[in-house]
Amino acid sequence: MSEASISPEDAAKILNKSVQFIRIGLQKERLPFGTAVLIDKQWSYHISSKLLAEYIGEDNLKKYFMKGGD
């Protein structure tokens, strides 16, 4: 069973941060909810919905998705 991945753009909205904050935080391994991998000079990101829910509280993550992600 595969776990849902959240985009850096959605994570930024959920956390009320910039996308750049999320990307750099993942690249520098400072954010505990995902990974960033450099492949052929391009960064690829995986943000775990489970780890993000643990980081901000599952209820907060549910609220974000229930209101349509805006």
PDB file of C-alpha atoms in Angstrom:
ATOM      1  CA  MET A   1       0.000   0.000   0.000  1.00  0.00           C
ATOM      2  CA  SER A   2       1.474   3.307  -1.006  1.00  0.00           C
ATOM      3  CA  GLU A   3       1.365   6.383   1.156  1.00  0.00           C
ATOM      4  CA  ALA A   4       0.042   9.655  -0.216  1.00  0.00           C
ATOM      5  CA  SER A   5       2.652  12.222  -1.108  1.00  0.00           C
ATOM      6  CA  ILE A   6       2.012  15.937  -0.692  1.00  0.00           C
ATOM      7  CA  SER A   7       3.499  18.503  -3.066  1.00  0.00           C
ATOM      8  CA  PRO A   8       5.851  21.205  -1.778  1.00  0.00           C
ATOM      9  CA  GLU A   9       3.221  23.760  -2.877  1.00  0.00           C
ATOM     10  CA  ASP A  10       0.508  22.117  -0.762  1.00  0.00           C
ATOM     11  CA  ALA A  11       2.863  21.710   2.198  1.00  0.00           C
ATOM     12  CA  ALA A  12       3.695  25.425   1.979  1.00  0.00           C
ATOM     13  CA  LYS A  13      -0.002  26.316   2.063  1.00  0.00           C
ATOM     14  CA  ILE A  14      -0.685  23.944   4.945  1.00  0.00           C
ATOM     15  CA  LEU A  15       2.197  25.373   6.998  1.00  0.00           C
ATOM     16  CA  ASN A  16       1.653  28.970   5.880  1.00  0.00           C
ATOM     17  CA  LYS A  17       5.228  29.141   4.586  1.00  0.00           C
ATOM     18  CA  SER A  18       6.754  29.807   1.176  1.00  0.00           C
ATOM     19  CA  VAL A  19       7.433  26.978  -1.251  1.00  0.00           C
ATOM     20  CA  GLN A  20      11.098  27.981  -1.145  1.00  0.00           C
ATOM     21  CA  PHE A  21      11.088  27.473   2.657  1.00  0.00           C
ATOM     22  CA  ILE A  22       9.755  23.939   2.197  1.00  0.00           C
ATOM     23  CA  ARG A  23      12.141  23.030  -0.621  1.00  0.00           C
ATOM     24  CA  ILE A  24      15.263  24.344   1.095  1.00  0.00           C
ATOM     25  CA  GLY A  25      14.230  22.831   4.424  1.00  0.00           C
ATOM     26  CA  LEU A  26      13.892  19.435   2.759  1.00  0.00           C
ATOM     27  CA  GLN A  27      17.151  19.840   0.831  1.00  0.00           C
ATOM     28  CA  LYS A  28      19.023  20.649   4.048  1.00  0.00           C
ATOM     29  CA  GLU A  29      17.241  17.842   5.951  1.00  0.00           C
ATOM     30  CA  ARG A  30      15.811  20.332   8.448  1.00  0.00           C
ATOM     31  CA  LEU A  31      12.145  19.362   8.032  1.00  0.00           C
ATOM     32  CA  PRO A  32      11.174  15.964   9.479  1.00  0.00           C
ATOM     33  CA  PHE A  33       8.322  15.120   7.109  1.00  0.00           C
ATOM     34  CA  GLY A  34       9.956  14.485   3.750  1.00  0.00           C
ATOM     35  CA  THR A  35      13.020  14.117   1.601  1.00  0.00           C
ATOM     36  CA  ALA A  36      14.690  15.900  -1.284  1.00  0.00           C
ATOM     37  CA  VAL A  37      16.872  14.113  -3.799  1.00  0.00           C
ATOM     38  CA  LEU A  38      19.084  15.736  -6.421  1.00  0.00           C
ATOM     39  CA  ILE A  39      18.872  13.878  -9.719  1.00  0.00           C
ATOM     40  CA  ASP A  40      20.691  15.239 -12.783  1.00  0.00           C
ATOM     41  CA  LYS A  41      20.794  18.799 -11.392  1.00  0.00           C
ATOM     42  CA  GLN A  42      17.047  18.715 -10.594  1.00  0.00           C
ATOM     43  CA  TRP A  43      15.567  18.338  -7.119  1.00  0.00           C
ATOM     44  CA  SER A  44      12.794  15.813  -6.553  1.00  0.00           C
ATOM     45  CA  TYR A  45      10.660  15.956  -3.398  1.00  0.00           C
ATOM     46  CA  HIS A  46       8.606  13.497  -1.385  1.00  0.00           C
ATOM     47  CA  ILE A  47       6.522  14.801   1.507  1.00  0.00           C
ATOM     48  CA  SER A  48       4.904  12.089   3.589  1.00  0.00           C
ATOM     49  CA  SER A  49       1.285  12.807   4.466  1.00  0.00           C
ATOM     50  CA  LYS A  50       1.693  10.648   7.574  1.00  0.00           C
ATOM     51  CA  LEU A  51       4.804  12.473   8.797  1.00  0.00           C
ATOM     52  CA  LEU A  52       3.315  15.883   7.972  1.00  0.00           C
ATOM     53  CA  ALA A  53       0.192  14.954   9.956  1.00  0.00           C
ATOM     54  CA  GLU A  54       2.397  13.978  12.907  1.00  0.00           C
ATOM     55  CA  TYR A  55       4.332  17.257  12.570  1.00  0.00           C
ATOM     56  CA  ILE A  56       1.321  19.594  12.554  1.00  0.00           C
ATOM     57  CA  GLY A  57      -1.320  17.377  14.123  1.00  0.00           C
ATOM     58  CA  GLU A  58      -3.611  15.124  12.160  1.00  0.00           C
ATOM     59  CA  ASP A  59      -6.656  17.315  12.852  1.00  0.00           C
ATOM     60  CA  ASN A  60      -4.915  20.351  11.317  1.00  0.00           C
ATOM     61  CA  LEU A  61      -4.059  18.398   8.177  1.00  0.00           C
ATOM     62  CA  LYS A  62      -7.636  17.108   7.881  1.00  0.00           C
ATOM     63  CA  LYS A  63      -8.994  20.652   8.256  1.00  0.00           C
ATOM     64  CA  TYR A  64      -6.827  21.803   5.358  1.00  0.00           C
ATOM     65  CA  PHE A  65      -8.085  19.093   3.020  1.00  0.00           C
ATOM     66  CA  MET A  66     -11.702  19.405   4.176  1.00  0.00           C
ATOM     67  CA  LYS A  67     -11.806  23.069   3.198  1.00  0.00           C
ATOM     68  CA  GLY A  68     -10.534  22.287  -0.283  1.00  0.00           C
ATOM     69  CA  GLY A  69      -6.846  23.066   0.148  1.00  0.00           C
ATOM     70  CA  ASP A  70      -7.157  26.828  -0.236  1.00  0.00           C
TER      71      ASP A  70
END
